PDB file of C-alpha atoms in Angstrom:
ATOM      1  CA  MET G 137     -29.505 103.593 -15.213  1.00  0.00           C
ATOM      2  CA  VAL G 138     -26.992 105.889 -15.653  1.00  0.00           C
ATOM      3  CA  GLU G 139     -23.044 105.311 -15.446  1.00  0.00           C
ATOM      4  CA  ALA G 140     -23.089 108.235 -12.659  1.00  0.00           C
ATOM      5  CA  SER G 141     -20.286 106.726 -10.943  1.00  0.00           C
ATOM      6  CA  SER G 142     -18.210 106.040 -13.676  1.00  0.00           C
ATOM      7  CA  THR G 143     -15.248 108.720 -12.939  1.00  0.00           C
ATOM      8  CA  ASP G 144     -14.623 107.425  -9.850  1.00  0.00           C
ATOM      9  CA  TRP G 145     -13.395 104.319 -10.833  1.00  0.00           C
ATOM     10  CA  VAL G 146     -10.079 104.962 -10.816  1.00  0.00           C
ATOM     11  CA  GLY G 147      -6.757 102.520 -11.217  1.00  0.00           C
ATOM     12  CA  LEU G 148      -6.427  99.146 -13.052  1.00  0.00           C
ATOM     13  CA  ALA G 149      -8.812  96.540 -14.089  1.00  0.00           C
ATOM     14  CA  LEU G 150      -8.223  93.064 -14.577  1.00  0.00           C
ATOM     15  CA  VAL G 151     -11.083  91.473 -17.110  1.00  0.00           C
ATOM     16  CA  VAL G 152     -10.069  87.326 -17.187  1.00  0.00           C
ATOM     17  CA  GLY G 153     -12.154  85.947 -20.014  1.00  0.00           C
ATOM     18  CA  PRO G 154     -11.374  86.840 -22.734  1.00  0.00           C
ATOM     19  CA  GLY G 155     -15.162  85.516 -24.879  1.00  0.00           C
ATOM     20  CA  GLY G 156     -17.464  87.541 -26.670  1.00  0.00           C
ATOM     21  CA  ILE G 157     -19.205  88.881 -23.317  1.00  0.00           C
ATOM     22  CA  GLY G 158     -15.163  89.287 -21.704  1.00  0.00           C
ATOM     23  CA  SER G 159     -14.258  91.285 -24.708  1.00  0.00           C
ATOM     24  CA  ALA G 160     -16.709  93.651 -25.774  1.00  0.00           C
ATOM     25  CA  VAL G 161     -16.749  94.237 -20.668  1.00  0.00           C
ATOM     26  CA  ALA G 162     -13.413  94.928 -21.501  1.00  0.00           C
ATOM     27  CA  ALA G 163     -14.181  97.775 -24.748  1.00  0.00           C
ATOM     28  CA  GLU G 164     -17.055  98.873 -22.352  1.00  0.00           C
ATOM     29  CA  LEU G 165     -15.160  99.853 -19.468  1.00  0.00           C
ATOM     30  CA  ARG G 166     -12.408 101.451 -21.385  1.00  0.00           C
ATOM     31  CA  ARG G 167     -15.039 103.760 -22.995  1.00  0.00           C
ATOM     32  CA  SER G 168     -17.118 104.808 -19.793  1.00  0.00           C
ATOM     33  CA  CYS G 169     -14.854 104.254 -17.329  1.00  0.00           C
ATOM     34  CA  PRO G 170     -11.469 106.673 -18.252  1.00  0.00           C
ATOM     35  CA  GLY G 171      -9.878 106.406 -14.601  1.00  0.00           C
ATOM     36  CA  LEU G 172      -9.336 102.441 -14.940  1.00  0.00           C
ATOM     37  CA  LYS G 173      -6.333 101.153 -16.823  1.00  0.00           C
ATOM     38  CA  VAL G 174      -7.919  97.732 -18.117  1.00  0.00           C
ATOM     39  CA  LEU G 175      -6.538  94.142 -18.648  1.00  0.00           C
ATOM     40  CA  THR G 176      -7.768  91.127 -20.399  1.00  0.00           C
ATOM     41  CA  ALA G 177      -6.412  87.844 -19.156  1.00  0.00           C
ATOM     42  CA  GLY G 178      -7.007  84.167 -21.054  1.00  0.00           C
ATOM     43  CA  ARG G 179      -5.601  81.556 -21.766  1.00  0.00           C
ATOM     44  CA  HIS G 180      -3.907  82.676 -25.602  1.00  0.00           C
ATOM     45  CA  GLY G 181      -1.882  86.083 -23.744  1.00  0.00           C
ATOM     46  CA  PRO G 182      -0.503  88.036 -24.538  1.00  0.00           C
ATOM     47  CA  SER G 183      -0.773  87.896 -28.223  1.00  0.00           C
ATOM     48  CA  ALA G 184      -5.655  88.063 -28.014  1.00  0.00           C
ATOM     49  CA  CYS G 185      -5.224  89.425 -24.293  1.00  0.00           C
ATOM     50  CA  SER G 186      -2.669  91.114 -21.628  1.00  0.00           C
ATOM     51  CA  LEU G 187      -1.696  88.332 -20.285  1.00  0.00           C
ATOM     52  CA  ARG G 188      -1.773  84.538 -20.302  1.00  0.00           C
ATOM     53  CA  LEU G 189      -3.912  83.301 -17.267  1.00  0.00           C
ATOM     54  CA  ASP G 190      -5.012  79.999 -17.414  1.00  0.00           C
ATOM     55  CA  ILE G 191      -7.678  80.091 -13.966  1.00  0.00           C
ATOM     56  CA  GLU G 192      -8.225  75.999 -13.883  1.00  0.00           C
ATOM     57  CA  ASN G 193      -4.511  76.171 -13.522  1.00  0.00           C
ATOM     58  CA  ASP G 194      -2.973  76.627  -9.679  1.00  0.00           C
ATOM     59  CA  SER G 195       0.829  77.836 -10.516  1.00  0.00           C
ATOM     60  CA  ASP G 196      -0.968  80.908 -13.314  1.00  0.00           C
ATOM     61  CA  LEU G 197      -3.242  82.183 -10.184  1.00  0.00           C
ATOM     62  CA  ASP G 198      -0.558  81.695  -8.367  1.00  0.00           C
ATOM     63  CA  GLY G 199       2.358  84.476 -10.257  1.00  0.00           C
ATOM     64  CA  LEU G 200      -1.000  87.051 -10.375  1.00  0.00           C
ATOM     65  CA  ALA G 201      -0.961  88.924  -7.621  1.00  0.00           C
ATOM     66  CA  ALA G 202       2.637  89.659  -8.338  1.00  0.00           C
ATOM     67  CA  THR G 203       1.819  90.005 -12.578  1.00  0.00           C
ATOM     68  CA  LEU G 204      -0.113  92.459 -10.974  1.00  0.00           C
ATOM     69  CA  ARG G 205       1.666  94.877  -9.017  1.00  0.00           C
ATOM     70  CA  THR G 206       4.235  95.110 -11.757  1.00  0.00           C
ATOM     71  CA  GLN G 207       1.518  97.874 -12.833  1.00  0.00           C
ATOM     72  CA  THR G 208       1.841 100.344  -9.858  1.00  0.00           C
ATOM     73  CA  LEU G 209      -1.817 100.697  -9.425  1.00  0.00           C
ATOM     74  CA  PRO G 210      -4.442 100.049  -7.236  1.00  0.00           C
ATOM     75  CA  LEU G 211      -5.964  97.005  -8.209  1.00  0.00           C
ATOM     76  CA  ARG G 212     -10.122  98.327  -8.757  1.00  0.00           C
ATOM     77  CA  LEU G 213     -11.759  95.981 -10.520  1.00  0.00           C
ATOM     78  CA  VAL G 214     -11.739  92.245 -11.217  1.00  0.00           C
ATOM     79  CA  PHE G 215     -14.511  91.113 -13.312  1.00  0.00           C
ATOM     80  CA  ASN G 216     -14.762  86.660 -14.251  1.00  0.00           C
ATOM     81  CA  CYS G 217     -16.531  86.390 -17.576  1.00  0.00           C
ATOM     82  CA  ALA G 218     -14.723  83.180 -17.939  1.00  0.00           C
ATOM     83  CA  GLY G 219     -17.746  80.265 -17.736  1.00  0.00           C
ATOM     84  CA  ARG G 220     -18.100  76.765 -19.922  1.00  0.00           C
ATOM     85  CA  LEU G 221     -21.598  75.239 -20.974  1.00  0.00           C
ATOM     86  CA  HIS G 222     -20.338  72.907 -23.059  1.00  0.00           C
ATOM     87  CA  GLY G 223     -17.572  71.359 -25.228  1.00  0.00           C
ATOM     88  CA  PRO G 224     -16.361  68.536 -27.491  1.00  0.00           C
ATOM     89  CA  GLU G 225     -16.581  65.927 -24.769  1.00  0.00           C
ATOM     90  CA  LEU G 226     -19.223  68.309 -22.716  1.00  0.00           C
ATOM     91  CA  HIS G 227     -22.771  68.723 -23.102  1.00  0.00           C
ATOM     92  CA  PRO G 228     -25.677  69.640 -20.372  1.00  0.00           C
ATOM     93  CA  GLU G 229     -27.535  66.987 -19.709  1.00  0.00           C
ATOM     94  CA  LYS G 230     -31.280  66.912 -20.441  1.00  0.00           C
ATOM     95  CA  ARG G 231     -31.943  63.654 -18.100  1.00  0.00           C
ATOM     96  CA  LEU G 232     -30.444  62.022 -14.715  1.00  0.00           C
ATOM     97  CA  GLN G 233     -29.090  58.883 -17.147  1.00  0.00           C
ATOM     98  CA  GLN G 234     -25.965  61.680 -18.934  1.00  0.00           C
ATOM     99  CA  VAL G 235     -24.999  63.044 -15.816  1.00  0.00           C
ATOM    100  CA  ASP G 236     -21.525  61.805 -14.883  1.00  0.00           C
ATOM    101  CA  ARG G 237     -18.238  62.705 -12.798  1.00  0.00           C
ATOM    102  CA  PHE G 238     -15.707  63.719 -15.480  1.00  0.00           C
ATOM    103  CA  GLN G 239     -18.734  67.065 -16.713  1.00  0.00           C
ATOM    104  CA  LEU G 240     -19.465  67.416 -13.940  1.00  0.00           C
ATOM    105  CA  GLU G 241     -15.628  68.053 -12.781  1.00  0.00           C
ATOM    106  CA  GLN G 242     -15.518  70.218 -15.877  1.00  0.00           C
ATOM    107  CA  GLN G 243     -19.010  72.856 -14.930  1.00  0.00           C
ATOM    108  CA  PHE G 244     -17.142  72.782 -11.464  1.00  0.00           C
ATOM    109  CA  GLY G 245     -14.069  72.951 -12.241  1.00  0.00           C
ATOM    110  CA  ILE G 246     -14.367  76.801 -13.790  1.00  0.00           C
ATOM    111  CA  ASN G 247     -18.149  77.514 -13.256  1.00  0.00           C
ATOM    112  CA  ALA G 248     -17.512  77.450  -9.178  1.00  0.00           C
ATOM    113  CA  ILE G 249     -13.790  76.609  -8.134  1.00  0.00           C
ATOM    114  CA  ALA G 250     -11.817  78.735 -10.436  1.00  0.00           C
ATOM    115  CA  PRO G 251     -14.142  82.306  -9.540  1.00  0.00           C
ATOM    116  CA  ILE G 252     -13.027  81.478  -5.899  1.00  0.00           C
ATOM    117  CA  LEU G 253      -9.695  80.262  -6.509  1.00  0.00           C
ATOM    118  CA  LEU G 254      -9.196  83.674  -8.456  1.00  0.00           C
ATOM    119  CA  ALA G 255      -9.874  86.058  -5.380  1.00  0.00           C
ATOM    120  CA  LYS G 256      -7.809  84.438  -3.448  1.00  0.00           C
ATOM    121  CA  ALA G 257      -5.269  84.701  -6.222  1.00  0.00           C
ATOM    122  CA  ILE G 258      -6.008  88.770  -5.787  1.00  0.00           C
ATOM    123  CA  GLU G 259      -6.743  88.685  -2.209  1.00  0.00           C
ATOM    124  CA  PRO G 260      -3.187  90.313  -1.440  1.00  0.00           C
ATOM    125  CA  LEU G 261      -3.159  93.243  -2.887  1.00  0.00           C
ATOM    126  CA  LEU G 262      -6.971  94.932  -1.338  1.00  0.00           C
ATOM    127  CA  GLU G 263      -6.234  97.873   0.862  1.00  0.00           C
ATOM    128  CA  ARG G 264      -9.136  97.829   3.586  1.00  0.00           C
ATOM    129  CA  ASP G 265      -8.376 102.168   2.710  1.00  0.00           C
ATOM    130  CA  GLN G 266      -9.014 101.853  -1.628  1.00  0.00           C
ATOM    131  CA  PRO G 267     -12.739 100.316  -2.768  1.00  0.00           C
ATOM    132  CA  PHE G 268     -12.174  97.108  -4.763  1.00  0.00           C
ATOM    133  CA  HIS G 269     -15.240  94.820  -6.897  1.00  0.00           C
ATOM    134  CA  PHE G 270     -14.911  91.850  -7.791  1.00  0.00           C
ATOM    135  CA  ALA G 271     -17.912  90.689  -9.737  1.00  0.00           C
ATOM    136  CA  SER G 272     -18.368  87.551 -11.719  1.00  0.00           C
ATOM    137  CA  LEU G 273     -20.572  86.210 -14.012  1.00  0.00           C
ATOM    138  CA  SER G 274     -23.326  83.961 -13.034  1.00  0.00           C
ATOM    139  CA  ALA G 275     -26.742  82.415 -14.688  1.00  0.00           C
ATOM    140  CA  ARG G 276     -29.897  82.316 -14.033  1.00  0.00           C
ATOM    141  CA  VAL G 277     -30.318  78.912 -14.674  1.00  0.00           C
ATOM    142  CA  GLY G 278     -28.268  78.668 -11.416  1.00  0.00           C
ATOM    143  CA  SER G 279     -30.763  79.801  -9.351  1.00  0.00           C
ATOM    144  CA  ILE G 280     -32.234  76.859  -7.153  1.00  0.00           C
ATOM    145  CA  GLY G 281     -35.392  78.732  -6.156  1.00  0.00           C
ATOM    146  CA  ASP G 282     -36.104  80.255 -10.079  1.00  0.00           C
ATOM    147  CA  ASN G 283     -35.630  76.282 -12.004  1.00  0.00           C
ATOM    148  CA  ARG G 284     -39.247  75.028 -12.688  1.00  0.00           C
ATOM    149  CA  SER G 285     -37.913  72.908 -16.075  1.00  0.00           C
ATOM    150  CA  GLY G 286     -34.741  70.940 -14.104  1.00  0.00           C
ATOM    151  CA  GLY G 287     -32.286  69.530 -16.581  1.00  0.00           C
ATOM    152  CA  TRP G 288     -28.610  71.117 -17.280  1.00  0.00           C
ATOM    153  CA  TYR G 289     -27.627  69.183 -14.160  1.00  0.00           C
ATOM    154  CA  GLY G 290     -23.792  70.231 -14.259  1.00  0.00           C
ATOM    155  CA  TYR G 291     -24.307  74.100 -15.286  1.00  0.00           C
ATOM    156  CA  ARG G 292     -27.056  74.369 -13.209  1.00  0.00           C
ATOM    157  CA  ALA G 293     -25.344  72.914 -10.028  1.00  0.00           C
ATOM    158  CA  ALA G 294     -21.465  74.623 -10.591  1.00  0.00           C
ATOM    159  CA  LYS G 295     -23.121  77.813 -11.680  1.00  0.00           C
ATOM    160  CA  ALA G 296     -25.517  77.575  -7.652  1.00  0.00           C
ATOM    161  CA  ALA G 297     -22.062  76.793  -5.627  1.00  0.00           C
ATOM    162  CA  GLN G 298     -20.324  80.128  -8.229  1.00  0.00           C
ATOM    163  CA  ASN G 299     -22.814  81.915  -6.432  1.00  0.00           C
ATOM    164  CA  GLN G 300     -22.519  80.730  -2.526  1.00  0.00           C
ATOM    165  CA  LEU G 301     -18.744  80.429  -3.104  1.00  0.00           C
ATOM    166  CA  LEU G 302     -19.032  84.392  -3.826  1.00  0.00           C
ATOM    167  CA  ARG G 303     -22.090  85.034  -1.121  1.00  0.00           C
ATOM    168  CA  SER G 304     -19.063  83.827   1.634  1.00  0.00           C
ATOM    169  CA  LEU G 305     -16.931  85.852  -0.147  1.00  0.00           C
ATOM    170  CA  SER G 306     -18.367  89.053   0.665  1.00  0.00           C
ATOM    171  CA  ILE G 307     -19.610  88.606   4.082  1.00  0.00           C
ATOM    172  CA  GLU G 308     -16.227  87.644   4.873  1.00  0.00           C
ATOM    173  CA  TRP G 309     -14.733  90.631   3.098  1.00  0.00           C
ATOM    174  CA  SER G 310     -17.093  92.458   4.608  1.00  0.00           C
ATOM    175  CA  ARG G 311     -14.790  92.652   7.770  1.00  0.00           C
ATOM    176  CA  ARG G 312     -11.406  92.685   6.501  1.00  0.00           C
ATOM    177  CA  TRP G 313     -11.910  94.780   3.448  1.00  0.00           C
ATOM    178  CA  PRO G 314     -14.717  97.002   4.225  1.00  0.00           C
ATOM    179  CA  LEU G 315     -14.963  99.121   0.611  1.00  0.00           C
ATOM    180  CA  ALA G 316     -14.752  96.092  -0.714  1.00  0.00           C
ATOM    181  CA  THR G 317     -18.007  94.787  -3.120  1.00  0.00           C
ATOM    182  CA  VAL G 318     -18.537  91.226  -4.174  1.00  0.00           C
ATOM    183  CA  SER G 319     -21.325  90.845  -7.621  1.00  0.00           C
ATOM    184  CA  LEU G 320     -22.570  87.989  -9.035  1.00  0.00           C
ATOM    185  CA  LEU G 321     -24.171  89.315 -12.333  1.00  0.00           C
ATOM    186  CA  HIS G 322     -26.024  87.303 -14.741  1.00  0.00           C
ATOM    187  CA  PRO G 323     -26.017  88.938 -18.926  1.00  0.00           C
ATOM    188  CA  GLY G 324     -29.090  87.617 -20.426  1.00  0.00           C
ATOM    189  CA  THR G 325     -28.989  85.160 -22.981  1.00  0.00           C
ATOM    190  CA  THR G 326     -26.001  87.340 -25.425  1.00  0.00           C
ATOM    191  CA  ASP G 327     -25.119  85.775 -28.816  1.00  0.00           C
ATOM    192  CA  THR G 328     -21.873  84.450 -27.984  1.00  0.00           C
ATOM    193  CA  ALA G 329     -19.981  80.521 -28.442  1.00  0.00           C
ATOM    194  CA  LEU G 330     -21.478  79.390 -25.339  1.00  0.00           C
ATOM    195  CA  SER G 331     -25.149  80.293 -26.052  1.00  0.00           C
ATOM    196  CA  ARG G 332     -25.503  79.666 -29.979  1.00  0.00           C
ATOM    197  CA  PRO G 333     -26.539  76.108 -30.011  1.00  0.00           C
ATOM    198  CA  PHE G 334     -29.074  76.681 -27.953  1.00  0.00           C
ATOM    199  CA  GLN G 335     -30.537  79.815 -29.078  1.00  0.00           C
ATOM    200  CA  SER G 336     -33.603  78.616 -31.072  1.00  0.00           C
ATOM    201  CA  PHE G 337     -35.598  79.359 -27.534  1.00  0.00           C
ATOM    202  CA  VAL G 338     -34.487  82.515 -27.311  1.00  0.00           C
ATOM    203  CA  ALA G 339     -36.627  85.599 -28.438  1.00  0.00           C
ATOM    204  CA  PRO G 340     -35.230  87.113 -30.876  1.00  0.00           C
ATOM    205  CA  GLU G 341     -35.729  90.758 -28.509  1.00  0.00           C
ATOM    206  CA  LYS G 342     -34.628  88.652 -25.730  1.00  0.00           C
ATOM    207  CA  LEU G 343     -31.342  87.971 -27.044  1.00  0.00           C
ATOM    208  CA  PHE G 344     -28.477  91.041 -26.325  1.00  0.00           C
ATOM    209  CA  THR G 345     -25.164  91.193 -28.249  1.00  0.00           C
ATOM    210  CA  PRO G 346     -22.344  91.151 -26.631  1.00  0.00           C
ATOM    211  CA  GLU G 347     -21.662  94.865 -27.027  1.00  0.00           C
ATOM    212  CA  ARG G 348     -25.797  95.473 -25.409  1.00  0.00           C
ATOM    213  CA  ALA G 349     -24.591  92.401 -22.385  1.00  0.00           C
ATOM    214  CA  ALA G 350     -21.824  94.741 -21.987  1.00  0.00           C
ATOM    215  CA  ARG G 351     -22.782  97.536 -21.662  1.00  0.00           C
ATOM    216  CA  GLN G 352     -25.808  96.721 -19.392  1.00  0.00           C
ATOM    217  CA  LEU G 353     -23.621  95.076 -17.128  1.00  0.00           C
ATOM    218  CA  VAL G 354     -21.138  97.636 -16.783  1.00  0.00           C
ATOM    219  CA  GLU G 355     -24.309  99.614 -15.887  1.00  0.00           C
ATOM    220  CA  VAL G 356     -25.345  97.305 -13.048  1.00  0.00           C
ATOM    221  CA  LEU G 357     -21.817  97.228 -12.068  1.00  0.00           C
ATOM    222  CA  LEU G 358     -21.264 100.705 -11.231  1.00  0.00           C
ATOM    223  CA  GLN G 359     -24.182 101.128  -9.118  1.00  0.00           C
ATOM    224  CA  GLN G 360     -22.720  99.418  -6.828  1.00  0.00           C
ATOM    225  CA  THR G 361     -21.947  99.510  -3.193  1.00  0.00           C
ATOM    226  CA  PRO G 362     -20.570  97.797  -0.270  1.00  0.00           C
ATOM    227  CA  ALA G 363     -23.700  97.888   1.321  1.00  0.00           C
ATOM    228  CA  LYS G 364     -24.295  96.226  -1.326  1.00  0.00           C
ATOM    229  CA  SER G 365     -21.933  93.131  -1.336  1.00  0.00           C
ATOM    230  CA  GLY G 366     -23.454  89.618  -1.843  1.00  0.00           C
ATOM    231  CA  SER G 367     -25.627  90.474  -4.967  1.00  0.00           C
ATOM    232  CA  PHE G 368     -26.956  88.184  -7.400  1.00  0.00           C
ATOM    233  CA  LEU G 369     -27.991  90.226  -9.883  1.00  0.00           C
ATOM    234  CA  ALA G 370     -29.448  90.408 -13.389  1.00  0.00           C
ATOM    235  CA  TRP G 371     -28.920  92.554 -16.420  1.00  0.00           C
ATOM    236  CA  ASP G 372     -30.865  94.962 -16.130  1.00  0.00           C
ATOM    237  CA  GLY G 373     -30.433  95.463 -11.771  1.00  0.00           C
ATOM    238  CA  GLN G 374     -33.157  93.026 -10.520  1.00  0.00           C
ATOM    239  CA  SER G 375     -32.130  90.677  -8.171  1.00  0.00           C
ATOM    240  CA  ILE G 376     -32.104  87.102  -8.902  1.00  0.00           C
ATOM    241  CA  ASP G 377     -33.600  84.176  -6.292  1.00  0.00           C
ATOM    242  CA  TRP G 378     -30.599  82.100  -5.118  1.00  0.00           C
TER     243      TRP G 378
END
């Protein structure tokens, strides 16, 4: 794939989630799309990011549109790279008896609920005559049709829920904002803190650096059009089963 349309992407881009993939995506967008002003947003902004934004905090989301309006550029892209798989009190479940309410709520909070509320927060900035793209990182393990090994109940279910929520969003926006495109993207296994505890099962050639993952994601992103809105795609542009 080539970045044939990259020069057409003009305006403001917001990358949410300043982790390994998010930071690399922001850098790749700056490199490949010279017409974009790329801002980053995360919990530790503005020192580490352009903006402070906790996408699990409703008050932060409520003020996002007003903050972006101060940039005086049309909003061209919002790319959500935030997500959670594990943490001090969060561990992917290997069997049913490890499933509990707290872990399910943690997984759904950022992996399913936050992306759709982020879309809701920026919707007031959309215009019918301006192209706009909303992209969010999903995961192949969120595919119901592709699930052959089970486990990881909360993470799988939360990513599947995100897929359904954003698929519904793509249908609504196709009527209200005909130049809008929604994409769900699987980055492949990437060498970040999120995947590090689970990399021993990954062949070296299938473990991507954040820079390679970002380059591949942006290449796929630039190929998407409103006619393809609502697609669930892998890093190589191949469609993934819902």
